[in-house]
Coordinates of C-alpha atoms and ligand atoms in Angstrom, one line a residue:
M196 CA -5.7 181.3 132.2
G197 CA -2.0 181.9 131.6
L198 CA 0.9 184.0 132.7
K199 CA 0.3 187.8 132.6
S200 CA 3.8 188.9 131.6
K201 CA 5.6 188.0 128.4
D202 CA 8.7 187.3 130.7
L203 CA 9.7 185.5 133.8
L204 CA 12.0 187.9 135.7
G205 CA 11.4 186.8 139.3
L206 CA 8.8 185.6 141.8
E207 CA 8.3 189.0 143.4
N208 CA 5.9 190.2 140.8
I209 CA 4.0 187.1 139.9
T210 CA 0.9 185.8 141.7
K211 CA 0.2 182.7 143.7
S212 CA -2.1 181.4 141.0
E213 CA 0.5 182.0 138.3
I214 CA 3.0 180.0 140.4
E215 CA 0.5 177.2 140.9
L216 CA -0.1 177.2 137.1
I217 CA 3.6 176.8 136.4
L218 CA 3.9 173.9 139.0
E219 CA 0.8 172.2 137.6
T220 CA 2.0 172.5 134.0
A221 CA 5.4 171.1 135.1
K222 CA 3.7 168.0 136.3
T223 CA 2.4 167.3 132.8
M224 CA 5.9 168.0 131.5
K225 CA 7.4 165.5 133.9
D226 CA 5.0 162.8 132.5
I227 CA 6.4 163.6 129.0
L228 CA 9.9 163.1 130.4
K229 CA 9.0 159.6 131.7
R230 CA 7.9 158.4 128.2
P231 CA 10.3 156.3 126.0
I232 CA 10.3 159.2 123.5
K233 CA 10.7 162.3 125.6
K234 CA 9.6 164.8 122.9
V235 CA 6.5 166.6 121.8
P236 CA 6.2 169.0 118.8
T237 CA 4.7 172.0 120.8
L238 CA 7.5 174.5 120.0
R239 CA 8.6 173.2 116.6
G240 CA 10.1 176.1 114.6
K241 CA 10.9 178.3 117.7
L242 CA 14.5 179.2 118.6
V243 CA 15.5 179.5 122.3
V244 CA 18.8 181.2 123.0
N245 CA 20.9 180.7 126.1
L246 CA 22.8 183.8 126.9
F247 CA 25.0 183.1 130.0
Y248 CA 27.4 185.7 131.2
E249 CA 28.2 183.6 134.3
P250 CA 29.1 179.8 134.5
S251 CA 26.3 177.3 134.9
T252 CA 25.9 173.5 134.6
R253 CA 22.4 172.8 135.8
T254 CA 20.4 175.8 134.6
S255 CA 21.9 176.2 131.1
S256 CA 21.8 172.4 130.3
S257 CA 18.3 171.9 131.7
F258 CA 16.9 174.9 129.7
G259 CA 18.6 173.3 126.6
L260 CA 17.0 169.9 127.4
A261 CA 13.6 171.5 128.1
A262 CA 13.6 173.3 124.8
K263 CA 14.7 170.2 122.9
S264 CA 11.9 168.1 124.6
L265 CA 9.4 170.7 123.3
S266 CA 11.1 170.4 119.8
A267 CA 12.4 174.0 119.8
D268 CA 15.8 174.8 118.3
T269 CA 18.4 175.9 120.7
M270 CA 21.5 178.1 120.5
N271 CA 24.1 178.6 123.3
L272 CA 25.9 181.9 122.8
S273 CA 29.4 181.5 124.2
V274 CA 29.8 185.0 125.7
K275 CA 33.6 184.5 126.0
S276 CA 34.0 184.0 122.3
S277 CA 31.3 186.4 121.2
S278 CA 31.5 190.1 120.3
V279 CA 30.7 190.9 123.9
T280 CA 34.5 190.7 124.4
K281 CA 34.8 193.5 121.9
G282 CA 32.5 195.6 124.0
E283 CA 29.1 194.9 122.5
S284 CA 26.4 195.8 125.0
L285 CA 23.8 193.4 126.5
V286 CA 21.0 195.2 124.7
D287 CA 22.8 195.2 121.3
T288 CA 23.7 191.5 121.7
A289 CA 20.0 190.7 122.4
K290 CA 18.9 192.8 119.4
T291 CA 21.3 190.8 117.2
L292 CA 19.9 187.5 118.5
K293 CA 16.4 188.8 117.7
A294 CA 17.5 189.7 114.1
L295 CA 19.0 186.2 113.8
G296 CA 15.5 184.7 114.5
A297 CA 15.5 184.1 118.3
D298 CA 12.0 183.6 119.8
A299 CA 13.1 183.7 123.5
V300 CA 16.2 184.5 125.5
V301 CA 17.3 182.8 128.7
I302 CA 19.8 185.1 130.4
R303 CA 22.2 184.7 133.4
H304 CA 24.1 187.9 134.3
G305 CA 26.1 189.1 137.3
I306 CA 24.2 192.4 137.5
P307 CA 20.8 192.6 139.3
G308 CA 18.2 193.9 136.9
A309 CA 20.0 192.7 133.7
A310 CA 17.1 190.4 132.7
K311 CA 14.6 193.2 133.3
L312 CA 16.6 195.6 131.1
L313 CA 16.6 193.0 128.3
A314 CA 12.8 192.4 128.7
Q315 CA 12.1 196.1 128.4
T316 CA 14.2 196.3 125.3
I317 CA 13.3 193.3 123.2
D318 CA 9.9 192.1 122.1
M319 CA 10.1 188.5 123.0
P320 CA 10.1 186.4 126.2
V321 CA 13.0 186.8 128.5
L322 CA 13.6 184.2 131.2
N323 CA 15.8 185.1 134.1
A324 CA 18.4 182.3 134.9
G325 CA 19.9 184.4 137.7
D326 CA 20.7 188.1 137.9
G327 CA 23.4 189.0 140.5
A328 CA 22.1 188.5 144.0
H329 CA 18.6 189.5 142.9
E330 CA 16.5 186.5 141.8
H331 CA 16.9 183.0 140.4
P332 CA 13.2 182.2 139.8
T333 CA 13.5 178.9 137.9
Q334 CA 15.6 177.5 140.8
A335 CA 13.0 178.5 143.3
L336 CA 10.2 177.0 141.2
L337 CA 11.9 173.7 140.9
D338 CA 12.6 173.8 144.6
M339 CA 8.9 174.3 145.3
Y340 CA 7.9 171.6 142.8
T341 CA 10.2 169.2 144.6
I342 CA 8.8 170.1 148.0
K343 CA 5.3 169.6 146.7
E344 CA 6.2 166.3 145.0
K345 CA 8.0 165.0 148.1
R346 CA 5.7 166.3 150.9
G347 CA 2.4 166.6 149.1
K348 CA 1.9 170.3 149.7
I349 CA 3.7 173.6 150.3
E350 CA 1.2 175.4 152.5
G351 CA 2.1 175.1 156.1
Q352 CA 5.5 173.5 155.5
K353 CA 8.3 174.8 157.7
V354 CA 11.2 175.4 155.4
A355 CA 14.7 176.4 156.7
I356 CA 17.1 178.1 154.3
V357 CA 20.6 178.0 155.7
G358 CA 23.7 179.9 154.7
D359 CA 24.7 183.1 152.8
I360 CA 21.2 184.7 152.5
K361 CA 22.7 188.1 151.8
H362 CA 24.3 187.2 148.4
S363 CA 21.8 184.5 147.4
R364 CA 19.4 185.0 144.5
V365 CA 18.2 181.4 145.2
A366 CA 17.1 182.4 148.7
R367 CA 15.4 185.6 147.6
S368 CA 13.3 183.8 145.0
N369 CA 12.5 181.0 147.4
I370 CA 11.3 183.5 150.0
W371 CA 9.0 185.2 147.5
G372 CA 7.6 182.0 146.2
L373 CA 7.3 180.0 149.4
T374 CA 5.6 182.8 151.4
K375 CA 3.1 183.3 148.6
L376 CA 2.2 179.7 148.7
G377 CA 1.8 179.7 152.5
A378 CA 5.0 178.0 153.8
E379 CA 6.7 179.2 157.0
V380 CA 10.2 180.3 156.0
R381 CA 13.1 180.4 158.4
L382 CA 16.5 181.9 157.5
I383 CA 19.5 180.6 159.3
G384 CA 23.1 182.0 159.2
P385 CA 25.6 184.4 160.8
S386 CA 24.2 187.9 161.1
T387 CA 26.8 189.2 158.6
L388 CA 25.2 187.0 155.9
I389 CA 21.6 187.9 156.7
P390 CA 20.3 191.3 155.4
V391 CA 19.0 193.7 158.0
G392 CA 15.2 194.0 158.0
I393 CA 14.6 190.8 156.0
E394 CA 11.9 189.8 158.5
Q395 CA 9.7 192.3 156.6
M396 CA 9.5 189.6 153.8
G397 CA 7.5 187.5 156.3
V398 CA 10.3 185.2 157.4
K399 CA 11.9 184.3 160.8
V400 CA 15.6 184.8 161.3
Y401 CA 17.9 182.5 163.4
N402 CA 21.6 182.8 164.0
D403 CA 21.8 179.3 165.6
L404 CA 21.4 176.3 163.3
E405 CA 20.0 174.0 165.9
A406 CA 17.3 176.4 167.0
G407 CA 16.4 177.2 163.4
I408 CA 15.9 173.6 162.3
E409 CA 13.8 172.6 165.3
G410 CA 10.7 170.9 163.9
V411 CA 11.2 171.8 160.2
D412 CA 9.9 169.8 157.3
V413 CA 12.6 171.0 154.8
I414 CA 16.2 172.1 155.1
N415 CA 17.5 173.9 152.0
L416 CA 21.3 174.6 152.2
L417 CA 22.9 177.3 150.2
R418 CA 26.3 177.0 148.6
I419 CA 28.8 178.9 150.7
Q420 CA 30.4 181.4 148.4
R421 CA 34.1 180.9 149.2
E422 CA 34.9 184.2 147.3
R423 CA 33.2 186.0 150.2
Q424 CA 35.5 184.7 152.9
D425 CA 38.2 187.4 152.4
K426 CA 35.5 190.1 152.6
G427 CA 35.1 189.3 156.3
F428 CA 31.6 187.9 156.3
F429 CA 32.8 184.8 158.3
P430 CA 36.2 184.1 159.8
T431 CA 37.2 180.8 158.2
I432 CA 35.5 178.0 156.2
R433 CA 36.2 175.6 159.1
E434 CA 34.5 178.0 161.5
Y435 CA 31.5 178.3 159.2
T436 CA 31.2 174.5 158.8
K437 CA 31.4 174.0 162.6
R438 CA 28.5 176.4 163.2
Y439 CA 26.3 176.0 160.1
G440 CA 27.4 172.9 158.2
L441 CA 24.6 170.3 158.3
R442 CA 25.5 166.9 159.7
R443 CA 23.5 163.8 160.4
E444 CA 23.3 164.4 164.1
H445 CA 21.3 167.7 163.4
L446 CA 18.5 165.8 161.7
K447 CA 17.0 164.5 165.0
L448 CA 16.0 168.1 165.7
A449 CA 13.9 168.4 162.5
K450 CA 10.8 166.3 161.6
D451 CA 11.4 162.6 161.3
D452 CA 10.8 162.6 157.6
V453 CA 12.7 165.9 156.9
T454 CA 13.7 166.6 153.3
V455 CA 17.2 167.9 152.7
M456 CA 17.7 170.1 149.6
H457 CA 20.6 172.0 147.9
P458 CA 20.4 173.9 144.7
G459 CA 24.0 172.9 143.7
P460 CA 26.8 173.2 143.1
I461 CA 27.6 171.6 146.5
N462 CA 30.7 172.2 148.6
R463 CA 30.7 168.7 150.1
G464 CA 31.9 168.6 153.7
I465 CA 31.4 172.4 154.1
E466 CA 27.7 173.4 154.1
I467 CA 26.6 169.7 154.0
S468 CA 28.4 166.5 155.1
S469 CA 29.1 164.0 152.3
D470 CA 26.9 161.3 153.8
L471 CA 23.9 163.6 154.0
A472 CA 24.4 164.9 150.5
Y473 CA 23.8 161.4 149.2
G474 CA 21.6 160.2 152.1
K475 CA 18.0 159.1 151.9
E476 CA 16.7 162.4 153.1
A477 CA 18.4 164.3 150.3
V478 CA 16.5 165.1 147.1
I479 CA 19.3 167.0 145.3
E480 CA 19.2 164.8 142.2
E481 CA 15.4 165.0 142.0
Q482 CA 15.8 168.8 142.1
V483 CA 18.0 168.7 139.0
T484 CA 15.5 166.4 137.2
N485 CA 12.6 168.6 138.2
G486 CA 14.5 171.6 136.8
V487 CA 13.9 170.3 133.2
A488 CA 10.1 169.9 133.8
I489 CA 9.9 173.4 135.3
R490 CA 11.8 175.0 132.4
M491 CA 9.6 173.1 129.9
S492 CA 6.6 174.4 131.7
L493 CA 7.8 178.0 131.4
L494 CA 8.9 177.7 127.8
Y495 CA 5.5 176.2 127.0
L496 CA 3.6 178.9 128.9
L497 CA 5.6 181.8 127.5
L498 CA 6.1 180.6 124.0
G499 CA 3.4 178.0 123.4
G500 CA 0.5 180.4 122.9
S501 CA -1.5 179.5 126.0
R502 CA -0.6 182.9 127.5
N503 CA -3.5 184.3 125.4
E504 CA -5.9 181.4 125.7
Ligands
CP845 N1 21.6 175.9 140.9 C1 22.2 176.5 139.9 O1 21.8 177.6 139.4 O2 23.2 175.8 139.3 P1 24.1 176.2 138.0 O3 24.9 177.4 138.5 O4 25.0 175.0 137.7 O5 23.2 176.6 136.9

């Protein structure tokens, strides 16, 4: 059994058993990362290219580390100093990378559907590292892996996602993935930041933080996108923090052993208080570490040959 598609574009179109396979394979990869020599020869001779049109710390560096741990060669195309600045299209850039010997492309782009367009154009695996407000599947997979690792299971867990749901690709991918694996997903935020009709995705919506986190197992906070403030989605950062910023006193409403997550980068003191971000309930650093294992799992499944086994 393997993944059906040559690409990972999102969690909307993959099955529960494919997600479980990715999480299970990541467990093996995490064991490799605990060894003194964190390297296996599985992808020797393969070239993985990072093509990031938007900034990234965690996703780009963990894809690079994941490829290196599997002995693949890596190349980071610096979009700002590439021929993209001379007007070269996304598709032509990818075709050039293919001609240079790339075996897989990891792409982050501001436009929803950019990864899909690439996948339809080039005959090699394309991994979506975030496309506009559409999906960020590897983030959701590492979030799910972390929930399973910390809480033992995903099915039946009550997971609250707090913040700017409307513009969040992390939220969208988490909703697809968590609902497929049987979690109860709650979305919390001001109504201006929650898309109308999102309940059809099988989630519950709350505009009140305290009501939404009542009895939850996991609270996943989204980065408040400060660039949205002048668009009128919320009055001021201070007002947002007052109503939706998570502070220690809120935790008594959730399960005693609640797990606090954040995909990063964090606005400390805005969506989460500083003491909580580094508190015992937070697994933010584990999420980053697990990101390498998840991305190793995906590179292995899409490039390692087991897709056809
Ligand atoms: N969570 C996340 O995607 O972080 P980066 O933007 O640093 O990759």
